Amino acid sequence: AQSVAQPEDQVNVAEGNPLTVKCTYSVSGNPYLFWYVQYPNRGLQFLLKYITGDNLVKGSYGFEAEFNKSQTSFHLKKPSALVSDSALYFCAVRVNTGGFKTIFGAGTRLFVKA
Amino acid sequence: DTGVSQNPRHKITKRGQNVTFRCDPISEHNRLYWYRQTLGQGPEFLTYFQNEAQLEKSRLLSDRFSAERPKGSFSTLEIQRTEQGDSAMYLCASSLGDPPDTQYFGPGTRLTVL
């Protein structure tokens, strides 16, 4: 079955420290992978995507993600966390089901402490 | 604001009533998606349109749910005979449709069924 897993419900990090939010996936074929962020009472905002090419993808607000095909992972990273990065982060993968749909992980809540 | 808009933002209804939500996508986007999101979960795919054609529906979408996109622009999602289990955030997203099909989300409609 095609799926996305975010193994951590919550990640806590101190401001200024690097952060990593983990994501693994299971799809057939080559995946299109995405990260979205959701602030309270808001819709999801697109952060970055992986299509093909360089394994390190750069996105909005200083975030980047590393695609690892052998480990089927797409971890979100940021070198120096800000308190304002505190939010809910979703990993997603586009799957081919005859049509096309996107499957989202359950989300990881990031807390950045000042 | 040229983003995806959804109305109403909040809807409180009594069990058994019908409700209708509207989504206005980004104007040049030909794909439109509906998702349902419950607390602590990622968005769950409900259905999507390519222009006015509804191409895929999730098995989550019972017969009480219907969606339309009559002119390939805005879309409506109707829930008939609402149940308490329908309480959720209903998200709409739109995309250009070309790979990787990056979706842009509206703020959502929060439905509470009493």
Short mmCIF file of C-alpha atoms in Angstrom, two decimals:
data_model
loop_
_atom_site.label_atom_id
_atom_site.label_comp_id
_atom_site.label_asym_id
_atom_site.label_seq_id
_atom_site.Cartn_x
_atom_site.Cartn_y
_atom_site.Cartn_z
CA ALA A 1 0.00 0.00 0.00
CA GLN A 2 1.19 3.49 -0.75
CA SER A 3 1.73 5.51 2.40
CA VAL A 4 3.57 8.27 4.19
CA ALA A 5 4.81 8.03 7.77
CA GLN A 6 5.91 10.75 10.14
CA PRO A 7 7.30 8.79 13.07
CA GLU A 8 7.38 11.68 15.54
CA ASP A 9 4.20 13.30 16.83
CA GLN A 10 6.22 16.15 18.27
CA VAL A 11 9.71 17.62 17.95
CA ASN A 12 11.13 20.03 20.48
CA VAL A 13 14.15 22.18 19.70
CA ALA A 14 15.76 25.27 21.16
CA GLU A 15 15.85 28.44 19.12
CA GLY A 16 19.06 28.67 17.11
CA ASN A 17 19.58 24.91 17.05
CA PRO A 18 19.18 22.82 13.90
CA LEU A 19 15.91 20.97 13.45
CA THR A 20 14.90 17.81 11.63
CA VAL A 21 11.38 16.55 11.04
CA LYS A 22 11.32 13.01 9.73
CA CYS A 23 9.29 11.49 6.91
CA THR A 24 9.39 8.10 5.22
CA TYR A 25 7.28 6.95 2.33
CA SER A 26 6.19 3.84 0.48
CA VAL A 27 5.13 4.26 -3.13
CA SER A 28 5.54 2.46 -6.40
CA GLY A 29 7.62 4.22 -8.98
CA ASN A 30 9.40 7.51 -8.58
CA PRO A 31 7.77 9.73 -5.97
CA TYR A 32 6.85 13.38 -5.97
CA LEU A 33 7.30 14.51 -2.37
CA PHE A 34 6.14 17.63 -0.57
CA TRP A 35 6.31 19.40 2.77
CA TYR A 36 3.55 21.67 3.99
CA VAL A 37 3.23 23.73 7.17
CA GLN A 38 0.01 24.54 9.00
CA TYR A 39 -0.40 27.35 11.51
CA PRO A 40 -3.38 27.39 13.92
CA ASN A 41 -6.74 27.88 12.20
CA ARG A 42 -5.05 28.20 8.82
CA GLY A 43 -4.86 26.09 5.70
CA LEU A 44 -1.70 24.31 4.67
CA GLN A 45 1.12 26.33 3.18
CA PHE A 46 3.47 24.81 0.63
CA LEU A 47 7.11 24.71 1.77
CA LEU A 48 9.01 22.68 -0.80
CA LYS A 49 8.88 19.75 -3.20
CA TYR A 50 11.09 17.06 -4.66
CA ILE A 51 10.62 16.02 -8.27
CA THR A 52 13.96 14.74 -9.48
CA GLY A 53 17.59 15.76 -9.55
CA ASP A 54 19.47 17.08 -6.53
CA ASN A 55 18.68 15.21 -3.36
CA LEU A 56 18.79 18.41 -1.30
CA VAL A 57 15.81 20.63 -2.01
CA LYS A 58 15.57 24.20 -0.76
CA GLY A 59 12.25 25.81 0.06
CA SER A 60 10.55 28.70 1.81
CA TYR A 61 11.58 30.29 5.12
CA GLY A 62 15.06 28.71 5.10
CA PHE A 63 13.78 25.12 5.13
CA GLU A 64 15.33 22.35 3.10
CA ALA A 65 14.69 18.65 2.70
CA GLU A 66 16.91 15.73 1.88
CA PHE A 67 15.64 12.98 -0.39
CA ASN A 68 17.16 9.56 0.25
CA LYS A 69 15.98 6.93 -2.20
CA SER A 70 17.63 3.96 -0.50
CA GLN A 71 16.05 4.81 2.84
CA THR A 72 12.79 6.06 1.24
CA SER A 73 13.00 9.17 3.37
CA PHE A 74 12.42 12.88 2.85
CA HIS A 75 13.41 14.61 6.08
CA LEU A 76 12.75 18.32 6.57
CA LYS A 77 15.63 20.36 7.97
CA LYS A 78 16.58 23.87 8.98
CA PRO A 79 20.04 24.91 10.17
CA SER A 80 18.80 27.36 12.82
CA ALA A 81 15.28 27.17 14.24
CA LEU A 82 13.15 30.21 15.03
CA VAL A 83 10.33 30.43 17.58
CA SER A 84 8.08 31.41 14.68
CA ASP A 85 8.75 28.02 13.07
CA SER A 86 6.54 26.42 15.72
CA ALA A 87 3.69 24.84 13.76
CA LEU A 88 2.34 21.56 12.41
CA TYR A 89 4.32 20.06 9.54
CA PHE A 90 2.99 17.58 7.01
CA CYS A 91 4.88 15.39 4.59
CA ALA A 92 2.99 14.30 1.48
CA VAL A 93 3.52 12.12 -1.56
CA ARG A 94 1.75 12.20 -4.88
CA VAL A 95 0.60 8.77 -5.98
CA ASN A 96 -0.67 7.43 -9.25
CA THR A 97 -3.95 5.64 -8.63
CA GLY A 98 -5.15 5.72 -12.19
CA GLY A 99 -5.99 9.29 -11.39
CA PHE A 100 -3.66 11.25 -9.15
CA LYS A 101 -4.01 12.03 -5.51
CA THR A 102 -1.78 13.18 -2.70
CA ILE A 103 -1.40 11.24 0.53
CA PHE A 104 -0.47 13.16 3.66
CA GLY A 105 1.28 12.00 6.79
CA ALA A 106 -0.35 12.47 10.16
CA GLY A 107 1.76 15.52 10.91
CA THR A 108 4.54 16.47 13.32
CA ARG A 109 4.14 19.32 15.75
CA LEU A 110 7.29 21.39 16.05
CA PHE A 111 7.91 23.40 19.22
CA VAL A 112 10.79 25.85 19.15
CA LYS A 113 11.64 27.18 22.60
CA ALA A 114 13.23 30.58 23.07
CA ASP B 1 -5.79 38.23 -2.60
CA THR B 2 -5.41 35.72 -5.43
CA GLY B 3 -5.17 32.60 -3.27
CA VAL B 4 -7.74 29.87 -2.70
CA SER B 5 -10.77 31.07 -0.77
CA GLN B 6 -13.39 29.07 1.09
CA ASN B 7 -16.75 30.05 2.51
CA PRO B 8 -18.01 29.93 5.12
CA ARG B 9 -15.01 29.69 7.44
CA HIS B 10 -17.12 28.17 10.20
CA LYS B 11 -20.41 26.32 10.12
CA ILE B 12 -22.37 25.00 13.07
CA THR B 13 -25.35 22.86 12.27
CA LYS B 14 -27.66 20.38 13.89
CA ARG B 15 -27.55 16.70 13.10
CA GLY B 16 -29.69 15.85 10.11
CA GLN B 17 -29.37 19.23 8.41
CA ASN B 18 -27.78 19.76 5.01
CA VAL B 19 -24.75 22.02 4.58
CA THR B 20 -22.95 23.37 1.54
CA PHE B 21 -19.43 24.75 1.34
CA ARG B 22 -17.89 26.77 -1.45
CA CYS B 23 -14.32 26.87 -2.76
CA ASP B 24 -12.91 29.43 -5.19
CA PRO B 25 -9.58 28.23 -6.58
CA ILE B 26 -6.69 30.23 -7.96
CA SER B 27 -8.03 31.46 -11.27
CA GLU B 28 -5.66 29.71 -13.69
CA HIS B 29 -5.73 26.40 -11.85
CA ASN B 30 -7.63 23.62 -13.57
CA ARG B 31 -7.48 21.04 -10.79
CA LEU B 32 -9.45 21.35 -7.58
CA TYR B 33 -9.26 19.03 -4.59
CA TRP B 34 -11.37 18.51 -1.46
CA TYR B 35 -9.91 17.08 1.74
CA ARG B 36 -11.19 16.42 5.24
CA GLN B 37 -8.97 16.96 8.25
CA THR B 38 -9.76 15.87 11.79
CA LEU B 39 -7.84 16.80 14.90
CA GLY B 40 -4.42 15.23 15.03
CA GLN B 41 -4.56 13.91 11.50
CA GLY B 42 -3.32 14.94 8.12
CA PRO B 43 -5.74 15.87 5.35
CA GLU B 44 -7.64 12.92 3.89
CA PHE B 45 -8.39 13.02 0.20
CA LEU B 46 -12.10 13.18 -0.67
CA THR B 47 -12.34 14.01 -4.36
CA TYR B 48 -10.83 16.02 -7.17
CA PHE B 49 -11.83 17.75 -10.39
CA GLN B 50 -10.02 18.37 -13.62
CA ASN B 51 -11.87 21.41 -14.92
CA GLU B 52 -15.54 20.46 -14.49
CA ALA B 53 -15.01 16.69 -14.53
CA GLN B 54 -14.94 14.84 -11.22
CA LEU B 55 -12.19 12.28 -11.83
CA GLU B 56 -11.80 10.46 -8.54
CA LYS B 57 -13.74 9.99 -5.35
CA SER B 58 -12.48 8.46 -2.14
CA ARG B 59 -14.30 5.56 -0.56
CA LEU B 60 -14.51 7.91 2.44
CA LEU B 61 -17.05 9.91 0.47
CA SER B 62 -20.40 8.40 1.39
CA ASP B 63 -23.58 8.88 -0.60
CA ARG B 64 -24.42 11.82 1.64
CA PHE B 65 -21.52 13.78 0.18
CA SER B 66 -21.64 15.36 -3.25
CA ALA B 67 -19.32 17.80 -4.97
CA GLU B 68 -19.70 19.84 -8.11
CA ARG B 69 -17.63 22.17 -10.20
CA PRO B 70 -20.17 23.20 -12.83
CA LYS B 71 -18.15 25.62 -14.94
CA GLY B 72 -14.69 24.50 -14.05
CA SER B 73 -14.18 27.42 -11.70
CA PHE B 74 -15.61 27.38 -8.18
CA SER B 75 -16.70 24.16 -6.50
CA THR B 76 -19.28 23.23 -3.90
CA LEU B 77 -19.26 20.37 -1.42
CA GLU B 78 -22.63 19.40 0.01
CA ILE B 79 -23.22 17.12 2.96
CA GLN B 80 -26.76 15.86 3.38
CA ARG B 81 -28.26 14.63 6.65
CA THR B 82 -25.18 15.61 8.62
CA GLU B 83 -23.92 13.35 11.40
CA GLN B 84 -21.72 14.20 14.36
CA GLY B 85 -18.91 12.23 12.73
CA ASP B 86 -18.90 14.75 9.89
CA SER B 87 -17.46 17.38 12.23
CA ALA B 88 -14.07 18.26 10.77
CA MET B 89 -12.13 20.87 8.83
CA TYR B 90 -12.90 20.69 5.12
CA LEU B 91 -10.01 21.89 3.00
CA CYS B 92 -9.97 22.85 -0.64
CA ALA B 93 -6.84 23.03 -2.77
CA SER B 94 -6.11 23.87 -6.37
CA SER B 95 -3.27 23.21 -8.77
CA LEU B 96 -2.18 23.72 -12.34
CA GLY B 97 -2.34 19.99 -12.91
CA ASP B 98 1.08 19.57 -14.48
CA PRO B 99 3.59 17.40 -12.61
CA PRO B 100 4.36 17.44 -9.76
CA ASP B 101 0.92 18.97 -9.22
CA THR B 102 1.79 21.26 -6.31
CA GLN B 103 -1.43 22.06 -4.48
CA TYR B 104 -2.27 25.37 -2.84
CA PHE B 105 -4.73 25.27 0.00
CA GLY B 106 -7.51 27.50 1.19
CA PRO B 107 -8.06 28.34 4.87
CA GLY B 108 -10.69 25.62 5.28
CA THR B 109 -14.26 25.44 6.53
CA ARG B 110 -14.64 24.14 10.06
CA LEU B 111 -17.88 22.17 10.42
CA THR B 112 -19.38 21.40 13.81
CA VAL B 113 -22.39 19.10 13.92
CA LEU B 114 -24.30 19.26 17.18
#
